[in-house]
Amino acid sequence: MVHSCLSFADLVPLKSIDAQLEVKDHVATLVSTLNYENKEDKPLEAVFVFPLPGDAAVCHFSAQIGETHIVAEVKEKQQAQEEYDDALSSGQQAFLLEESEQSPDIFSLKVGRLPPGESASIRLEYVTELAVQADDGLRFCLPAVLNPRYQSQGSEGPSVQVTSVPASLVPYSLSFSAQVSSPRPISKIESSCSLEPLQYLNADQTQATIKLGGGHKFDRDIELLIYYKDAHQPSAVVEAGQASAKPGSLMGDPVVMVSLYPEFPQSVMSSLATCGEFVFLMDRSGSMGCSMNNSTPQETRISSARDTLLLLLKSLPMGCYFNIYSFGSSFEHIFPKSVEYSEKTMKEALEEVEKMESNLGGTEILQPLKHIYSQACIPKHPRQLFVFTDGEVGNTKEVTDLVKKNADSHRCFSFGIGEGASSALINGMAKDGGGHAQFITGADRMQPKVMQSLRFALQPAVEDISVSWDLPKGVSATVLSQPITAIFQGQRSLIYAQLTLQVSSEEADGTVTVKYSLAGHPSQSQLHFNLKPAEDSGLTVHRLAARTMIRSLESEERTQSEQNDEEMKKRVVELSVQSGVSSFFTAFIAVNKDSGESVEGPLVRRNIPTPFFPSESCATQCTHLSSSFHFTGSWLDMPALSAAEPPQPRKDPVLQLVSLQKASGCWMLDANLAAMLGKTSEQVEKAKPPSVVWASILALIWLHGFKMDVMEEWELLSMKAASWIKAQNGNIYNQQGSVTFTMMCLKQKVKLDAKIILVKSFLSFSSTCVRVC
């Protein structure tokens, strides 16, 4: 992608964008109205390259010019482009909307021959499924930031010309409002943007509205996190076909959308996996030197990633295997191949992690992925790949195709860091790799989100997944979505199916069953649903199903022979035209043939700027540079401490304490730990009992007593510590009852009691005080 700076001598015809979101349960419909005005004395062609969610189904595009309303049609892309060019050549007004060849989350909108003094309103509509986050929130993101996408060396296809300005200089306004409805109460809606207070529309709180606060600065994407009460309720929506469509076609038949939330037995979930190969792939391109957000410029993407790797490595189970790769224009790895996790290998890895800077240039992610996949898998250690990137990658489709090709050998967990991360890349890698995607934006901390995904990775892999239907006589189901390849505890599994009704079955019921094997035991999730179509659902479900099929066919097309390639392309075009949903091979085209008079005069092109995310640490105006920030402080080999020379603590005390933990899960009772807890070496030496167990208990008490607000970050490593304590000799548990009592507090997570224990243990450092508490 080529970015250029906007000269403000050029007038920008786009004046405002109004975005209205409607959320029904986990499906979102966004209608955006773009208002243009030509204040120049010549006709304009306004070109706007902007981001959209990568999995969105663009299903409507129209233009209003004066009293004339023009609805665009979906046509084969080359045909649409030729019609647009012909219309402009003949003096007609024309409008073209097309998906870029680079990535499915970038679109180009052209408003052609807007006459002097004339205004136009463009209406753009898309539908999308809301992804479930690891904390059960549903995430909607209206991308506002379009950062430069690195064009890989030797990559094919033209780059997209994008005009960018810093967020503070965007010359048009944005308004945003949302209406949310669900069968279940809405507990809260959060955002990294400034929102007006949530307004409930009814007493049971199943409908609500919310608006973006005034003066949006375009310095971040507009993100909503929607939380429902009892979110894990399975559901099925049956939508009637389009009356004008041919029966037997996708749009002519009913379509059902099934949402299942498999629940795993507690006996399986109580013990996390103790095996696995964990491969961490870290982006070290120049853009990783950017600040995570403008409110804390000292925390860069790369420094947050280093802290996250510390938590990940400390949380891994003994006996697993791991390796760490990093990439930019080239790639590096800490070990030639994955090594067994031990104190020695963990320490060696952390020493290298601490040196990581955003100094490897571009964003060539394809080569390290190929190298990782070329490594033989380790028997009985399922591979779990964690990818950290700010998503500024140009060859998105090549990357996701590679992940999909190797889906049988691993699970891929992806993390989009910072504003403007490519949703097509981050979501695509996780979806095609059978894992889970997370986005870290605004004031989000990376660590809790990554640790939530590690919990998923430590869950047993679900195998032998199958879907079966029990339907009335005369009704059959054809599954339209890709086969389910991954199931996680509490996460949604989504199925689309076309229903063929040979008889009226509106009052009948159907059943869908997902069967799978978990830790060697057969399990299943089942949902009964009514076949009567839902009211007022429009064609939303059909369009989402069409989008799912289109993306699947496009992916197949890229891996087919030339002959099959043309056949697959033809199928995509037919499905796109039939459903009215955009694709890589089609475009929306509208020509104003009713104006009567041609718009004469030389045509002047005006590029509409998009904001990118500059910060003091990574960019000057219109320039994307590497950060000069350097990480300060070390969480390795803290020097020996004495009462006269207290330690220099890290700004984050949790990470300081975690840095002292051993790979086995324990802490050493030494001056480093004492200093972290505010004690001197002399007090440590007099402590009773002077044991590693006691040190580990004190560390756990401190975490439970003072850091429950960030428990997601340290819970896994505390479980490892608790398991280590339990594995020690039984006589340890009889030392004045202190350990037994402490473990009880930890098990019950009694925050207040833990604080009391901690304070009193500081006063005397005596197990007696713990027992007395």
PDB file of N, CA, C and O in Angstrom, residues 496-522:
ATOM      1  N   TYR A 496     -24.261 -22.158   9.469  1.00  0.00           N
ATOM      2  CA  TYR A 496     -25.295 -21.720   8.535  1.00  0.00           C
ATOM      3  C   TYR A 496     -25.726 -22.922   7.698  1.00  0.00           C
ATOM      4  O   TYR A 496     -24.884 -23.703   7.254  1.00  0.00           O
ATOM      5  N   ALA A 497     -27.048 -23.036   7.466  1.00  0.00           N
ATOM      6  CA  ALA A 497     -27.546 -24.139   6.636  1.00  0.00           C
ATOM      7  C   ALA A 497     -28.750 -23.676   5.831  1.00  0.00           C
ATOM      8  O   ALA A 497     -29.597 -22.920   6.326  1.00  0.00           O
ATOM      9  N   GLN A 498     -28.798 -24.112   4.577  1.00  0.00           N
ATOM     10  CA  GLN A 498     -29.932 -23.838   3.696  1.00  0.00           C
ATOM     11  C   GLN A 498     -30.959 -24.943   3.888  1.00  0.00           C
ATOM     12  O   GLN A 498     -30.621 -26.137   3.859  1.00  0.00           O
ATOM     13  N   LEU A 499     -32.217 -24.544   4.109  1.00  0.00           N
ATOM     14  CA  LEU A 499     -33.285 -25.519   4.366  1.00  0.00           C
ATOM     15  C   LEU A 499     -34.137 -25.687   3.120  1.00  0.00           C
ATOM     16  O   LEU A 499     -34.603 -24.704   2.527  1.00  0.00           O
ATOM     17  N   THR A 500     -34.358 -26.918   2.742  1.00  0.00           N
ATOM     18  CA  THR A 500     -35.251 -27.238   1.635  1.00  0.00           C
ATOM     19  C   THR A 500     -36.545 -27.764   2.222  1.00  0.00           C
ATOM     20  O   THR A 500     -36.558 -28.804   2.901  1.00  0.00           O
ATOM     21  N   LEU A 501     -37.643 -27.030   1.995  1.00  0.00           N
ATOM     22  CA  LEU A 501     -38.944 -27.403   2.561  1.00  0.00           C
ATOM     23  C   LEU A 501     -39.851 -27.894   1.439  1.00  0.00           C
ATOM     24  O   LEU A 501     -40.328 -27.118   0.625  1.00  0.00           O
ATOM     25  N   GLN A 502     -40.057 -29.187   1.402  1.00  0.00           N
ATOM     26  CA  GLN A 502     -40.955 -29.740   0.397  1.00  0.00           C
ATOM     27  C   GLN A 502     -42.402 -29.681   0.851  1.00  0.00           C
ATOM     28  O   GLN A 502     -43.320 -29.791   0.058  1.00  0.00           O
ATOM     29  N   VAL A 503     -42.603 -29.521   2.149  1.00  0.00           N
ATOM     30  CA  VAL A 503     -43.938 -29.363   2.721  1.00  0.00           C
ATOM     31  C   VAL A 503     -43.873 -28.214   3.710  1.00  0.00           C
ATOM     32  O   VAL A 503     -42.800 -27.781   4.132  1.00  0.00           O
ATOM     33  N   SER A 504     -45.018 -27.692   4.088  1.00  0.00           N
ATOM     34  CA  SER A 504     -45.057 -26.610   5.068  1.00  0.00           C
ATOM     35  C   SER A 504     -44.670 -27.166   6.433  1.00  0.00           C
ATOM     36  O   SER A 504     -45.334 -28.064   6.961  1.00  0.00           O
ATOM     37  N   SER A 505     -43.587 -26.645   6.996  1.00  0.00           N
ATOM     38  CA  SER A 505     -43.078 -27.161   8.276  1.00  0.00           C
ATOM     39  C   SER A 505     -42.867 -26.035   9.274  1.00  0.00           C
ATOM     40  O   SER A 505     -42.069 -26.154  10.184  1.00  0.00           O
ATOM     41  N   GLU A 506     -43.613 -24.944   9.090  1.00  0.00           N
ATOM     42  CA  GLU A 506     -43.363 -23.781   9.930  1.00  0.00           C
ATOM     43  C   GLU A 506     -43.621 -24.050  11.405  1.00  0.00           C
ATOM     44  O   GLU A 506     -43.029 -23.423  12.270  1.00  0.00           O
ATOM     45  N   GLU A 507     -44.537 -24.946  11.691  1.00  0.00           N
ATOM     46  CA  GLU A 507     -44.852 -25.210  13.097  1.00  0.00           C
ATOM     47  C   GLU A 507     -44.048 -26.387  13.647  1.00  0.00           C
ATOM     48  O   GLU A 507     -44.191 -26.741  14.808  1.00  0.00           O
ATOM     49  N   ALA A 508     -43.206 -26.990  12.822  1.00  0.00           N
ATOM     50  CA  ALA A 508     -42.447 -28.159  13.257  1.00  0.00           C
ATOM     51  C   ALA A 508     -41.135 -27.724  13.904  1.00  0.00           C
ATOM     52  O   ALA A 508     -40.696 -26.583  13.789  1.00  0.00           O
ATOM     53  N   ASP A 509     -40.511 -28.666  14.569  1.00  0.00           N
ATOM     54  CA  ASP A 509     -39.230 -28.412  15.227  1.00  0.00           C
ATOM     55  C   ASP A 509     -38.129 -29.224  14.567  1.00  0.00           C
ATOM     56  O   ASP A 509     -38.376 -30.283  13.975  1.00  0.00           O
ATOM     57  N   GLY A 510     -36.914 -28.731  14.688  1.00  0.00           N
ATOM     58  CA  GLY A 510     -35.745 -29.447  14.229  1.00  0.00           C
ATOM     59  C   GLY A 510     -34.707 -29.496  15.331  1.00  0.00           C
ATOM     60  O   GLY A 510     -34.787 -28.773  16.332  1.00  0.00           O
ATOM     61  N   THR A 511     -33.701 -30.340  15.135  1.00  0.00           N
ATOM     62  CA  THR A 511     -32.619 -30.471  16.118  1.00  0.00           C
ATOM     63  C   THR A 511     -31.289 -30.531  15.379  1.00  0.00           C
ATOM     64  O   THR A 511     -31.160 -31.212  14.359  1.00  0.00           O
ATOM     65  N   VAL A 512     -30.313 -29.800  15.882  1.00  0.00           N
ATOM     66  CA  VAL A 512     -28.957 -29.892  15.360  1.00  0.00           C
ATOM     67  C   VAL A 512     -28.055 -30.339  16.499  1.00  0.00           C
ATOM     68  O   VAL A 512     -28.182 -29.863  17.637  1.00  0.00           O
ATOM     69  N   THR A 513     -27.160 -31.278  16.202  1.00  0.00           N
ATOM     70  CA  THR A 513     -26.276 -31.846  17.222  1.00  0.00           C
ATOM     71  C   THR A 513     -24.834 -31.781  16.742  1.00  0.00           C
ATOM     72  O   THR A 513     -24.521 -32.187  15.620  1.00  0.00           O
ATOM     73  N   VAL A 514     -23.978 -31.226  17.588  1.00  0.00           N
ATOM     74  CA  VAL A 514     -22.539 -31.220  17.320  1.00  0.00           C
ATOM     75  C   VAL A 514     -21.905 -32.250  18.240  1.00  0.00           C
ATOM     76  O   VAL A 514     -21.984 -32.135  19.463  1.00  0.00           O
ATOM     77  N   LYS A 515     -21.295 -33.262  17.647  1.00  0.00           N
ATOM     78  CA  LYS A 515     -20.632 -34.314  18.426  1.00  0.00           C
ATOM     79  C   LYS A 515     -19.118 -34.145  18.295  1.00  0.00           C
ATOM     80  O   LYS A 515     -18.618 -33.743  17.245  1.00  0.00           O
ATOM     81  N   TYR A 516     -18.415 -34.482  19.366  1.00  0.00           N
ATOM     82  CA  TYR A 516     -16.962 -34.342  19.351  1.00  0.00           C
ATOM     83  C   TYR A 516     -16.361 -35.207  20.443  1.00  0.00           C
ATOM     84  O   TYR A 516     -17.071 -35.709  21.340  1.00  0.00           O
ATOM     85  N   SER A 517     -15.061 -35.391  20.348  1.00  0.00           N
ATOM     86  CA  SER A 517     -14.326 -36.160  21.347  1.00  0.00           C
ATOM     87  C   SER A 517     -13.445 -35.208  22.142  1.00  0.00           C
ATOM     88  O   SER A 517     -12.718 -34.409  21.571  1.00  0.00           O
ATOM     89  N   LEU A 518     -13.528 -35.282  23.470  1.00  0.00           N
ATOM     90  CA  LEU A 518     -12.773 -34.401  24.351  1.00  0.00           C
ATOM     91  C   LEU A 518     -12.008 -35.251  25.351  1.00  0.00           C
ATOM     92  O   LEU A 518     -12.607 -35.969  26.151  1.00  0.00           O
ATOM     93  N   ALA A 519     -10.683 -35.154  25.275  1.00  0.00           N
ATOM     94  CA  ALA A 519      -9.812 -35.934  26.154  1.00  0.00           C
ATOM     95  C   ALA A 519     -10.163 -37.420  26.100  1.00  0.00           C
ATOM     96  O   ALA A 519     -10.161 -38.121  27.110  1.00  0.00           O
ATOM     97  N   GLY A 520     -10.500 -37.876  24.888  1.00  0.00           N
ATOM     98  CA  GLY A 520     -10.804 -39.279  24.705  1.00  0.00           C
ATOM     99  C   GLY A 520     -12.213 -39.684  25.034  1.00  0.00           C
ATOM    100  O   GLY A 520     -12.583 -40.861  24.877  1.00  0.00           O
ATOM    101  N   HIS A 521     -13.046 -38.754  25.476  1.00  0.00           N
ATOM    102  CA  HIS A 521     -14.419 -39.080  25.847  1.00  0.00           C
ATOM    103  C   HIS A 521     -15.392 -38.427  24.870  1.00  0.00           C
ATOM    104  O   HIS A 521     -15.267 -37.242  24.552  1.00  0.00           O
ATOM    105  N   PRO A 522     -16.381 -39.178  24.379  1.00  0.00           N
ATOM    106  CA  PRO A 522     -17.363 -38.586  23.461  1.00  0.00           C
ATOM    107  C   PRO A 522     -18.263 -37.587  24.185  1.00  0.00           C
ATOM    108  O   PRO A 522     -18.705 -37.820  25.306  1.00  0.00           O
TER     109      PRO A 522
END
